[in-house]
Coordinates of C-alpha atoms in Angstrom, one line a residue:
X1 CA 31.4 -55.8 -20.4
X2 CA 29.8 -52.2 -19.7
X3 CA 31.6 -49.3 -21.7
X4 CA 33.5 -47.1 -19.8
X5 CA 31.2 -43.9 -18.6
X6 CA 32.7 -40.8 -21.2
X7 CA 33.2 -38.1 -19.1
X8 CA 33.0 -35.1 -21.0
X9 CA 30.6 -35.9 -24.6
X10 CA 29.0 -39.0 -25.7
X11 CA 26.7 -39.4 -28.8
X12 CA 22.6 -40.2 -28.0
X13 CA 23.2 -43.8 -28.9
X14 CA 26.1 -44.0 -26.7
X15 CA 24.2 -43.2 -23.3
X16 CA 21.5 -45.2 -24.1
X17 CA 23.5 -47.7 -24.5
X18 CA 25.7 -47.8 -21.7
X19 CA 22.0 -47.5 -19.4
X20 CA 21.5 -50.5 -20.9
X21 CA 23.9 -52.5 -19.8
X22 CA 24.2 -50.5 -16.8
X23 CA 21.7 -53.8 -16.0
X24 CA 22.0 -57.3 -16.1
X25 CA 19.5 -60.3 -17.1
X26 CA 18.5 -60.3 -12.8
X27 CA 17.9 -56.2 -13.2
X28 CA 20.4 -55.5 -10.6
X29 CA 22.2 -52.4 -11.7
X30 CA 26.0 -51.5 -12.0
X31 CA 25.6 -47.1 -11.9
X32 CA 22.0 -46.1 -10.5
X33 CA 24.0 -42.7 -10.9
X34 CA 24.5 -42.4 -14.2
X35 CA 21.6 -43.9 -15.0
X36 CA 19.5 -41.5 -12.8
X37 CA 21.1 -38.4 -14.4
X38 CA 20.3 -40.3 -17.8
X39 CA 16.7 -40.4 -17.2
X40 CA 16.0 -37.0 -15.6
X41 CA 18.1 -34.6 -18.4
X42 CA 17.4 -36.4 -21.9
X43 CA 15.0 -33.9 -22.0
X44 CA 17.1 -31.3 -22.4
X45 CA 18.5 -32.7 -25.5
X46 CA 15.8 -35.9 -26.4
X47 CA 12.0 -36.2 -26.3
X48 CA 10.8 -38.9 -23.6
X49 CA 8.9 -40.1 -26.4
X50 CA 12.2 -40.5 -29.1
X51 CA 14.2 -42.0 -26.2
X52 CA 11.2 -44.5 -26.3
X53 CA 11.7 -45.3 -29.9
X54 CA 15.2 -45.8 -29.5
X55 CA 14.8 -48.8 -26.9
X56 CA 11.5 -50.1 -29.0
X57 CA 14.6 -50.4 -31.8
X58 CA 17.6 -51.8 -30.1
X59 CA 15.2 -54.8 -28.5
X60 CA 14.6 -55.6 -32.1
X61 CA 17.4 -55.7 -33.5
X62 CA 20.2 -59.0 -34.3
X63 CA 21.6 -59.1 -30.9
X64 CA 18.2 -58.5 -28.7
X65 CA 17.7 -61.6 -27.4
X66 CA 21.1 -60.6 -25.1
X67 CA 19.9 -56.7 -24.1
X68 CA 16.3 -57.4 -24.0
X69 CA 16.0 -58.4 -20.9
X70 CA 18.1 -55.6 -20.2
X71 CA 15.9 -53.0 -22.3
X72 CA 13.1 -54.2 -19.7
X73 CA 14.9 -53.9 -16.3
X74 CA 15.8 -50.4 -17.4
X75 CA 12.5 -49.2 -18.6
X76 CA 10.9 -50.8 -15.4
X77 CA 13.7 -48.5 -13.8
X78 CA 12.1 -45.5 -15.4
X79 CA 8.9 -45.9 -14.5
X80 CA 9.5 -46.5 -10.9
X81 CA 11.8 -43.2 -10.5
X82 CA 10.0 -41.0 -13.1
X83 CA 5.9 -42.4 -12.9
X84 CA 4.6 -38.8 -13.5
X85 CA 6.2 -38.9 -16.9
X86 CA 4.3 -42.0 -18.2
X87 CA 0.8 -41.1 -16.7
X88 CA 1.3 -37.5 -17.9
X89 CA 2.8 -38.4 -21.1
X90 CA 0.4 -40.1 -23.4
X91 CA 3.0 -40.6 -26.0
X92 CA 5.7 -42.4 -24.2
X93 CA 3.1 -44.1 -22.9
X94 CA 1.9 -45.9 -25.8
X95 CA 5.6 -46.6 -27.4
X96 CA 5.9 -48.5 -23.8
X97 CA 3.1 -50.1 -24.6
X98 CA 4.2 -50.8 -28.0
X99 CA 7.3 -52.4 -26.8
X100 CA 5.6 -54.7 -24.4
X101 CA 3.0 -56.0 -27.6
X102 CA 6.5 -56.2 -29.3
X103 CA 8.4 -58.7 -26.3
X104 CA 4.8 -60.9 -26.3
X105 CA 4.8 -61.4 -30.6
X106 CA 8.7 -62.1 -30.1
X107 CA 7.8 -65.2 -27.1
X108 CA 9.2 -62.9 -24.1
X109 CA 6.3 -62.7 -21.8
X110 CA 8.4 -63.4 -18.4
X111 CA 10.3 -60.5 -19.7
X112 CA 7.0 -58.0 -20.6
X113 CA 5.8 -58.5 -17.4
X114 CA 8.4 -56.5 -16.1
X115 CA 7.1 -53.5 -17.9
X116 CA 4.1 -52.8 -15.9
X117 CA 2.6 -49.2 -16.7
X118 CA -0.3 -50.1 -16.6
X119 CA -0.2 -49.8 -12.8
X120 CA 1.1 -46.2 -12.5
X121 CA -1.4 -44.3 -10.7
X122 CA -2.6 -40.6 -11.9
X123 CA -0.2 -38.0 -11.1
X124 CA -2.2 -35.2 -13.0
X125 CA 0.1 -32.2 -11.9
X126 CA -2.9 -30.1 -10.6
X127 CA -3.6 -33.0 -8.0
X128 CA -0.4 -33.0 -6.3
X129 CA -0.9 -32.7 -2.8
X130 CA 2.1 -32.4 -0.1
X131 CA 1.2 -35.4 2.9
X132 CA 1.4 -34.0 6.2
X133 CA 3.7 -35.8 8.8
X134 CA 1.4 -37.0 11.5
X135 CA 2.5 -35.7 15.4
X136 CA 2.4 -37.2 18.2
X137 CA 1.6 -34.6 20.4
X138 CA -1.8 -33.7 21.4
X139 CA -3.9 -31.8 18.8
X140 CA -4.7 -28.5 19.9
X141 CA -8.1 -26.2 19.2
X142 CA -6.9 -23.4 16.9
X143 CA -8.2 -20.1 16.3
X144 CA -8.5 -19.0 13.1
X145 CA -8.5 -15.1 14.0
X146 CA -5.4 -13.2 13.2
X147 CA -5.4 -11.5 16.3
X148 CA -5.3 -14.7 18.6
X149 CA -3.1 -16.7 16.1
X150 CA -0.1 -17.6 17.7
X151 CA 2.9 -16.3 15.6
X152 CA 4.9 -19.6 15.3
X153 CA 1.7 -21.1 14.3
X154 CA 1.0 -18.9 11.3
X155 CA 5.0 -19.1 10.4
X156 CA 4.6 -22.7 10.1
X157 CA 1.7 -22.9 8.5
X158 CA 2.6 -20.4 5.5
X159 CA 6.1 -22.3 5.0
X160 CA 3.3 -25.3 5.1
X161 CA 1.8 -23.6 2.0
X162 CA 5.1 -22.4 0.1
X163 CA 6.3 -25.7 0.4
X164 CA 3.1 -27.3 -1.0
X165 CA 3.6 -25.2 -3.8
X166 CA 7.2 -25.5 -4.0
X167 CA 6.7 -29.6 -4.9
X168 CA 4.6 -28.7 -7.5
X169 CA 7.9 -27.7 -9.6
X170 CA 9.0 -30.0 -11.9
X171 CA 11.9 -30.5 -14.8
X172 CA 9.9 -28.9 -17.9
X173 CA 8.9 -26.0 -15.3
X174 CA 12.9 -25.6 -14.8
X175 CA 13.6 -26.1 -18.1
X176 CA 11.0 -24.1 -19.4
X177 CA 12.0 -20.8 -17.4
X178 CA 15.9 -21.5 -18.4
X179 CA 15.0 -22.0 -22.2
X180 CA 12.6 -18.6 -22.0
X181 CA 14.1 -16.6 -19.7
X182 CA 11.2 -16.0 -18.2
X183 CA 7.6 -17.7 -17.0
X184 CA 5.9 -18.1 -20.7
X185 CA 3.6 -20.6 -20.5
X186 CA 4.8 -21.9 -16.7
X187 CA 1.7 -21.3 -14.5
X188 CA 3.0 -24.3 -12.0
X189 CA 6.4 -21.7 -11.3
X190 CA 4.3 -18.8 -11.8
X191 CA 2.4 -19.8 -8.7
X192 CA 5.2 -20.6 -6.7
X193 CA 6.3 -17.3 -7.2
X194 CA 3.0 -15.4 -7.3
X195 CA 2.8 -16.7 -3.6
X196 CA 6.2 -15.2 -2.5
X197 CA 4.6 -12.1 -3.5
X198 CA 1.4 -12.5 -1.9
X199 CA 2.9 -12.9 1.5
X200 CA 4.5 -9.5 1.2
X201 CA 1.1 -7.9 -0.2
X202 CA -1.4 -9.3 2.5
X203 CA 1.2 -8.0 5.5
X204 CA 0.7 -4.5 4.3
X205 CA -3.1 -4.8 3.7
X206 CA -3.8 -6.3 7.1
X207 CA -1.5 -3.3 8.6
X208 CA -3.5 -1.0 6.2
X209 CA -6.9 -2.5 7.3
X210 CA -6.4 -0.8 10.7
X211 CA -8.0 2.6 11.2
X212 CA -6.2 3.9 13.7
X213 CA -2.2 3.5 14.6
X214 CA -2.3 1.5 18.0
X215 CA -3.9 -1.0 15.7
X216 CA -1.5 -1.1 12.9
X217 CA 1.5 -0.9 15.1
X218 CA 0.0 -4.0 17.3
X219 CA -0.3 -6.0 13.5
X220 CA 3.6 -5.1 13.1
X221 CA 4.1 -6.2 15.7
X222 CA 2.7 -9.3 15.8
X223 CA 4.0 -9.9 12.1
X224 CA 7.1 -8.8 13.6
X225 CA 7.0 -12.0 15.9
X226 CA 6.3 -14.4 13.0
X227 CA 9.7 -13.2 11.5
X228 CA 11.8 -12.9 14.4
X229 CA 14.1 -15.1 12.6
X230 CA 14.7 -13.7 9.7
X231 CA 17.3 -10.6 11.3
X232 CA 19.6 -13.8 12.0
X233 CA 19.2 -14.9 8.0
X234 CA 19.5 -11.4 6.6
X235 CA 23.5 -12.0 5.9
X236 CA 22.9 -15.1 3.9
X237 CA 20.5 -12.8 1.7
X238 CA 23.6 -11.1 0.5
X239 CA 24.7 -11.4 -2.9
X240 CA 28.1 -11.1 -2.0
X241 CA 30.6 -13.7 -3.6
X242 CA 27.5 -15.6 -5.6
X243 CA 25.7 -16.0 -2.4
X244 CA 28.4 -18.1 -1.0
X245 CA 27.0 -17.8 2.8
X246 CA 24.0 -18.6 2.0
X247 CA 25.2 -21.7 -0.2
X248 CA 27.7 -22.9 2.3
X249 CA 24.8 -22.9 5.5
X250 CA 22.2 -24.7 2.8
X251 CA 24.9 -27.6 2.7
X252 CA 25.8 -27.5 6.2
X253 CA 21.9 -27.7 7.2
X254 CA 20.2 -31.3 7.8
X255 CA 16.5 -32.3 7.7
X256 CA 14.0 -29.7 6.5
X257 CA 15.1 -27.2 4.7
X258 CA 14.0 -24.5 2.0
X259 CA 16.2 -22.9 -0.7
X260 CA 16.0 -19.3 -2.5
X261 CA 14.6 -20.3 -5.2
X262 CA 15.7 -17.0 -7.1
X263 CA 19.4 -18.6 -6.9
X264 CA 19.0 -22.1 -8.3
X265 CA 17.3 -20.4 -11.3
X266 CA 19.8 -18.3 -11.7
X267 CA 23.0 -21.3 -11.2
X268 CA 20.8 -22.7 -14.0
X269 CA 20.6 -20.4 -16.5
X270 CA 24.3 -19.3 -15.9
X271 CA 25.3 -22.8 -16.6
X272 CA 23.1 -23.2 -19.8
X273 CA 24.2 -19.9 -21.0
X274 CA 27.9 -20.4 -20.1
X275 CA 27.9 -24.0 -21.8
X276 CA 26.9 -25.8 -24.7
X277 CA 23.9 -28.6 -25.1
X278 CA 26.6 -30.1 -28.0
X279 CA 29.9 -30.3 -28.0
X280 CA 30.3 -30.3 -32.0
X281 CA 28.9 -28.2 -35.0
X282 CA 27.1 -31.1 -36.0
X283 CA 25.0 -31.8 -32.3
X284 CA 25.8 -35.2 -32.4
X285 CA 28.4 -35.0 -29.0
X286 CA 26.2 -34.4 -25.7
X287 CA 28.1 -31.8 -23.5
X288 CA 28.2 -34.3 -20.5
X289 CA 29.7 -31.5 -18.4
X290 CA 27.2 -29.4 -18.7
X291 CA 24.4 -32.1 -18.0
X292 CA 26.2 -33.2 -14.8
X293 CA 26.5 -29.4 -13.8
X294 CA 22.5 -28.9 -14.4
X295 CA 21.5 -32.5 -12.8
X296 CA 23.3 -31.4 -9.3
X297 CA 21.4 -28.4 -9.3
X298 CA 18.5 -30.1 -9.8
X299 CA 19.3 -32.8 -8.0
X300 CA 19.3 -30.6 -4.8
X301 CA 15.8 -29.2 -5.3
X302 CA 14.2 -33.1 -5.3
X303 CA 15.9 -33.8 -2.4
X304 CA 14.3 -30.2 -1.2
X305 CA 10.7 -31.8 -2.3
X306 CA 11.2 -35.2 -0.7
X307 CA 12.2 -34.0 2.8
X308 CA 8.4 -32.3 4.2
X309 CA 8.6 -30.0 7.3
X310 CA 7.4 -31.8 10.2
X311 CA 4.3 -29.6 10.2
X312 CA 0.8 -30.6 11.7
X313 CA -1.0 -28.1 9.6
X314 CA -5.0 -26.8 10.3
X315 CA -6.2 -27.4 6.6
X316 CA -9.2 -24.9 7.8
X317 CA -6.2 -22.3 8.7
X318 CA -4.8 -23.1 4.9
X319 CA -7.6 -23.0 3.1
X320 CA -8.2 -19.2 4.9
X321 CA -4.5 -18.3 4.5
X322 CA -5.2 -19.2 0.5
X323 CA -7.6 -17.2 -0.4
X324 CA -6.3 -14.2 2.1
X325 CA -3.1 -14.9 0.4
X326 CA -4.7 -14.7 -3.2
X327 CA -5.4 -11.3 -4.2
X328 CA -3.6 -8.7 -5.8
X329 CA -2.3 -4.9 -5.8
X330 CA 0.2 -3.0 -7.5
X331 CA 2.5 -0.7 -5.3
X332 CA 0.9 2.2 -6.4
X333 CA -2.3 1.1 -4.7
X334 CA -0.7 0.0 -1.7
X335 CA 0.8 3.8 -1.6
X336 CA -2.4 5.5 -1.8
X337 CA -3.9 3.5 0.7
X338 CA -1.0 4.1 3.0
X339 CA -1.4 7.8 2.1
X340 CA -5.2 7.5 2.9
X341 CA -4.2 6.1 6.5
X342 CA -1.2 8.4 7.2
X343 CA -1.9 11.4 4.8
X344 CA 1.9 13.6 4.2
X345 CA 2.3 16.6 6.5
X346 CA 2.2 19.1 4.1
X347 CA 5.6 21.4 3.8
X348 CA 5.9 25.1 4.6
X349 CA 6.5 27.0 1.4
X350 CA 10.2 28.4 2.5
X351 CA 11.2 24.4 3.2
X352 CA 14.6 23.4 1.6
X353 CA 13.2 20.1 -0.4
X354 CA 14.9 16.8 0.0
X355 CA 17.9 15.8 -1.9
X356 CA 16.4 13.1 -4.5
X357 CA 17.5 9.1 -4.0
X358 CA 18.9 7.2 -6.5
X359 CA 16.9 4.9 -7.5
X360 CA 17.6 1.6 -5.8
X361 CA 18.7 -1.2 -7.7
X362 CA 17.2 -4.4 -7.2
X363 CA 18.5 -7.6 -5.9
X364 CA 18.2 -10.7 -7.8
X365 CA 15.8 -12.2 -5.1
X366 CA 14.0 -8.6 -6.1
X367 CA 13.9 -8.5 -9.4
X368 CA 13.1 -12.4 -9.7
X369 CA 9.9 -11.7 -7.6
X370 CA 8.9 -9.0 -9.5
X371 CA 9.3 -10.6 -12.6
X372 CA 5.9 -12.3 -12.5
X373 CA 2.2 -10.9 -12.0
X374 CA -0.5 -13.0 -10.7
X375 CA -3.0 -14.6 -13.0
X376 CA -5.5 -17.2 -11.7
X377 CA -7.8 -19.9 -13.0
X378 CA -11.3 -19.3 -11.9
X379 CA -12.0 -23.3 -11.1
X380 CA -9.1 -23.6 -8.8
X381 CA -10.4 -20.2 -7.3
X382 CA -13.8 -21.3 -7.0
X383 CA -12.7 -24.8 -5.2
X384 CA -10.4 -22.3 -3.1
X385 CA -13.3 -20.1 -2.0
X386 CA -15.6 -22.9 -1.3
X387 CA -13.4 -24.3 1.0
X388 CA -12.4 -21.5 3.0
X389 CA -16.3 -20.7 3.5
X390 CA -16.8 -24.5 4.8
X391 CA -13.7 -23.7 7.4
X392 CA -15.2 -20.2 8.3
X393 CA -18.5 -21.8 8.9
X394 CA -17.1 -24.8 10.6
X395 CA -15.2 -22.1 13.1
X396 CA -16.8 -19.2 13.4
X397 CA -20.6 -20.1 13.8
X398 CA -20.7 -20.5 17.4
X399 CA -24.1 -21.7 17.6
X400 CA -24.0 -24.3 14.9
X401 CA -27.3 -23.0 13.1
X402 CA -25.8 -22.7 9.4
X403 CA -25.4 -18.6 9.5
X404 CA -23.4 -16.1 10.1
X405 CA -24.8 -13.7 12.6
X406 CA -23.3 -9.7 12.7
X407 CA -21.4 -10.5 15.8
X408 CA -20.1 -13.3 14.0
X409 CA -19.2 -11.6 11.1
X410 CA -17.3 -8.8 12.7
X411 CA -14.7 -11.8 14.1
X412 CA -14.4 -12.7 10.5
X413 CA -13.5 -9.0 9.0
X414 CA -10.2 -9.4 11.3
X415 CA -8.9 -11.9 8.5
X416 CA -10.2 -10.2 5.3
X417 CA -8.7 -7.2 4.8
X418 CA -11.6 -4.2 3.1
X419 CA -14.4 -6.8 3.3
X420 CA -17.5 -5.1 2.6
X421 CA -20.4 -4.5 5.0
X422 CA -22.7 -7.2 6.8
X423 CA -25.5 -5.4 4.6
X424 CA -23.2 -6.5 1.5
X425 CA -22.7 -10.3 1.8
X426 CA -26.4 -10.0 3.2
X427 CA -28.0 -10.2 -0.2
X428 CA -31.1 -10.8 1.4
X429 CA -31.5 -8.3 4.0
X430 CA -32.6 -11.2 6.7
X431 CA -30.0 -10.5 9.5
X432 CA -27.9 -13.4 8.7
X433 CA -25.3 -14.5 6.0
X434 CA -25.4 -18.2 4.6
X435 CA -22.8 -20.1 3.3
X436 CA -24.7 -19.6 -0.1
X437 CA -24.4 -15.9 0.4
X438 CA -20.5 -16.4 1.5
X439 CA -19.8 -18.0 -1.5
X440 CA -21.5 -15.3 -3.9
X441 CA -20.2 -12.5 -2.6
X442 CA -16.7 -14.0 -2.6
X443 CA -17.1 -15.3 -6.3
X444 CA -18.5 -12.1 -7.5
X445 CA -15.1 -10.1 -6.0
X446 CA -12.7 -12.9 -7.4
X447 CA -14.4 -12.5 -10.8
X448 CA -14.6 -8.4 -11.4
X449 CA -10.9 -8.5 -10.5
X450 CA -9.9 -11.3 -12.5
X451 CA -9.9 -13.9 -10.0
X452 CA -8.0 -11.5 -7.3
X453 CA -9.3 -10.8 -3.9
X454 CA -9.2 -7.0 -3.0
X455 CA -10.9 -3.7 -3.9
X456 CA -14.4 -4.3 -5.4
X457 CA -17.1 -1.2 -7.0
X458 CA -18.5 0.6 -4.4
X459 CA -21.3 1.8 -6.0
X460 CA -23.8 5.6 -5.3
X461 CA -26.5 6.2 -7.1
X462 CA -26.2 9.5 -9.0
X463 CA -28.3 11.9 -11.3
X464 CA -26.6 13.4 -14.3
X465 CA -27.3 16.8 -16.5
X466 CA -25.2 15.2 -19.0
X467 CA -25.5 12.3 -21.5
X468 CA -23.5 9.5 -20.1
X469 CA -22.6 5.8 -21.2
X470 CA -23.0 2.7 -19.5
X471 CA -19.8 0.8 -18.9
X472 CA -21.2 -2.6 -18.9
X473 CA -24.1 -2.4 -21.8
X474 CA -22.5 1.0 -23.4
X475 CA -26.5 2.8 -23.4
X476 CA -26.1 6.3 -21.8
X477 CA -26.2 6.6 -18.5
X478 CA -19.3 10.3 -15.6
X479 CA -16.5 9.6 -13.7
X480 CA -14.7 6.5 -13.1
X481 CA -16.8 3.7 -13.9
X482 CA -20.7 4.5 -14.5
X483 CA -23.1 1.8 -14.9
X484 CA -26.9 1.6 -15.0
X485 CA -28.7 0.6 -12.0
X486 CA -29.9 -2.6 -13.3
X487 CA -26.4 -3.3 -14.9
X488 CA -24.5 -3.1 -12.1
X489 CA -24.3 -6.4 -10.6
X490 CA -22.9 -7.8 -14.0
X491 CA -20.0 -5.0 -14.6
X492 CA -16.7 -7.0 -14.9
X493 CA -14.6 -3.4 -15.2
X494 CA -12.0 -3.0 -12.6
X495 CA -11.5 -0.1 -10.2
X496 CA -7.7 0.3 -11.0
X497 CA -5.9 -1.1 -14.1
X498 CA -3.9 -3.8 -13.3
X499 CA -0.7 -5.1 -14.8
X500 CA -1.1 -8.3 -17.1
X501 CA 0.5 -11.6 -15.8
X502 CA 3.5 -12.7 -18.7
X503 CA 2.0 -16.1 -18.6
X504 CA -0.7 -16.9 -21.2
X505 CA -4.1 -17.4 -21.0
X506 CA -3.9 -21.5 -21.4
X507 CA -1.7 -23.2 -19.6
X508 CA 0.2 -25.6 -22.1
X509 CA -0.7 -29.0 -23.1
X510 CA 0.1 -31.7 -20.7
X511 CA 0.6 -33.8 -23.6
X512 CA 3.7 -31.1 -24.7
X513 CA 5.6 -31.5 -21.4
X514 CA 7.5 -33.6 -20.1
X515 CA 8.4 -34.8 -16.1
X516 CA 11.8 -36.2 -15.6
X517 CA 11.8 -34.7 -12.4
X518 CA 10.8 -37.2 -9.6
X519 CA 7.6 -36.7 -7.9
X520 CA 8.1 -36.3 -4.1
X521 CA 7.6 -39.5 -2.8
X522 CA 5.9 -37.8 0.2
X523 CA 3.3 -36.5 -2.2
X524 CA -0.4 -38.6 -2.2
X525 CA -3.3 -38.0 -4.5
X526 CA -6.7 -36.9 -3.0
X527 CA -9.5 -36.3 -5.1
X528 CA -10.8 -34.0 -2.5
X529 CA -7.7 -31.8 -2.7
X530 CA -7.8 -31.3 -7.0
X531 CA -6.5 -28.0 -7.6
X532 CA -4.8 -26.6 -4.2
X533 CA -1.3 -24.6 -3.8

């Protein structure tokens, strides 16, 4: 008979136990519940691979010929709710390996064959690609220029991308940003939020990419269009009693739907601060509250990743959305560029200044977004930029001859913020711009400002009476940045210093983490989409 379920503390052994026999010899289960929560939170307080080592134990010991059986139906459990963990973990791997060798010495074949990881397919966590939910309805041409794009298309498509990233997310990413505070070591999260940021950022450079007003206000408001919604969401934004409007129309809402990120990570680390992992000096009690209270947060966000928007997304609109998406500036640059568009009205000397503002104090939605800096990896960049070029040449050569002709490139600028010149990407001055030329030019801007897509050297020529140094190969050559002639196309200074991303340079071993958190089941692996949001 199955022990009763504790309710508040249980010993390591204990759980394990009662998953156990949460299963009988036919593998039909008694509590998928508890057994669910089991297998998602050990981490917190057990290593995938110990838990392994546990079972490999107990199906050797006096009585195993009764829970083997048992042992097998639950780790077959495991791998068919949690796969990622067993392909992404080669440790647990092997002891499950270990444990079927140790059911075929012991005579229990029928029973190994119930432990099949062998057939877990790769979920490397950098090939996890969102499958869009085919429509019915007719497919339409799209343009891919920003001023013909309809608004609810380009709304759709950049919740399309945010929630591509959003599946991304798994338990060690959660945990990992509740156990730091922060997102050390968490590019996956890191990204997620990098590209709530981005959104903001590439607004005010395509309203700042307007000489004159007309043509900004006309990009308001067409930006304006795209959120029309959000005046009607602005009261669930408030913070007012722990978000609780906002929490009470998330419950009430059915089908697709998206959740501030910025408040489950905060309901998580309020719970692990406000309770213990154990509930004894010697950690030998798991606080079973407390793992309850973070599995229903949880919880909610893999529902989150297994219900997609019904989205018919343009992956040649994505791909140019991603890499318009990807760049970087700081405020202050922003603000000088806004001051270079709309210089101040200077003030008469006898003017009575302005009563200073408090500073405002940010929200937690605020302060969460501005917690983390952007950082790149220059592969997935590079697959980013060659793909947008194949969807800019697939859309915007009108004559089908492999270039991009001035006229041509012109349509392009619309989307691209301070692109340089024809002359520029034009490296060599024959009238046209190939896709080999595309790719350069892009490459060389994503690589002088660390993998960001913005403000690149412009570079004049200039004599000087003075001895002056190189900034690339330090010889003499003052201002800015001076480089020799020769040097210049190597320089990898930046215009503007930028602020450092918190995360480190290499992203953690996969071998280190661990994924308890179910993969999507809408999510499919495409070789031709390694490395996307």
């Amino acid at each position: 008979m199955m022990n009763p379920l504790p309710v508040e503390s249980g010993t390591v052994d204990e759980l394990v136990d009662i998953c156990i026999q949460s299963f009988d010899n036919e593998g039909s289960i008694k509590d998928p519940s508890f057994v669910r929560m089991f297998l998602m939170m050990h981490p917190w307080y057990l290593s995938s691979t110990d838990l392994s080592k546990k079972l490999l134990l107990k199906s050797e010991e006096g009585n195993s010929d009764e829970i083997r059986p048992k042992i097998c139906h639950l780790v077959k459990y495991w791998i068919s709710e949690f796969p990622a963990e067993f392909d992404l973990n080669p440790a647990l791997a092997e002891k499950i390996r270990d444990l079927r060798e140790n059911l075929n010495t012991e005579g229990t074949e029928i029973q190994s064959r119930l432990i099949d990881i062998e057939s877990v397919p790769s979920y490397k966590w950098k090939r996890q690609v969102t499958q869009r939910v085919p429509s019915m309805s007719k497919r339409r041409k799209m343009s891919l220029l920003f001023d013909h794009l309809d608004p609810y298309e380009l709304a759709e498509h950049l919740t399309y991308l945010e929630y591509k990233s959003f599946c991304k997310i798994l338990f060690q990413d959660y945990h990992s940003f509740v156990m730091h505070g922060c997102t050390v070591d968490n590019p996956i999260l890191e990204r997620f939020i990098t590209l709530f940021n981005s959104v903001s950022q590439w607004i005010q450079l395509m309203v700042l990419s307007k000489p004159s007003a007309p043509q900004r206000a006309a990009v308001i408001a067409h930006f304006l269009q795209v959120a029309q919604l959000f005046t009607s969401l602005l009261d669930m934004l408030t913070s007012s009693a722990n978000y609780s409007q906002y929490r009470r129309r998330f419950a009430e809402c059915s089908g697709f739907r998206f959740p501030i990120l910025a408040v489950s990570l905060k309901d998580l680390i309020a719970v692990h601060v406000a309770l213990p992992d154990w509930t004894d000096p010697q950690k030998t009690q798991v606080n079973l509250t407390k793992t309850h209270q973070l599995y229903g947060i949880l919880q909610e966000l893999t529902l989150v990743q297994n219900n997609p928007p019904k989205i018919e997304a343009s992956m040649d609109l994505l791909n140019l959305l991603t890499v318009s998406l990807d760049q970087y500036h700081s405020e202050e640059e922003i603000y000088q560029l806004s001051l270079q568009r709309e210089p101040r009205v200077a003030k008469p000397a006898n003017s009575t200044p302005s009563p200073s503002l408090a500073p405002k104090k940010l929200s937690l939605i605020d302060d969460w977004a501005a917690s983390v800096k952007p950082k790149a990896n220059v592969v997935i960049i590079s697959k980013h930029i060659q793909k947008m070029v194949d969807s800019v040449f697939k859309n915007f050569d009108t004559n089908c001859d492999g270039f991009i002709s001035r006229e041509e490139f012109e349509c392009i600028r619309n989307n691209f913020p301070y692109l340089m010149k024809f002359g520029e990407l034009d490296t060599n001055q024959d009238g046209k711009i190939s896709r080999e030329e595309m790719i350069e030019y892009f490459m060389k801007a994503s690589s002088l400002l660390n993998c960001k897509m913005g403000f690149i050297h412009t570079f004049i020529e200039n004599t000087y009476v003075k001895p002056t140094f190189c900034d690339h190969c330090t010889g003499f050559v003052i201002c800015g940045v001076n480089c020799h002639k020769a040097c210049h196309s190597r320089l990898t200074v930046e215009c503007r210093k930028r602020t450092k991303s918190i995360s480190l340079e290499t992203p953690p071993s996969l071998q280190s983490r661990s994924y308890s958190l179910p993969l999507p089941n809408n999510t499919v692996i495409s070789e031709e989409d390694v490395d996307t949001l």
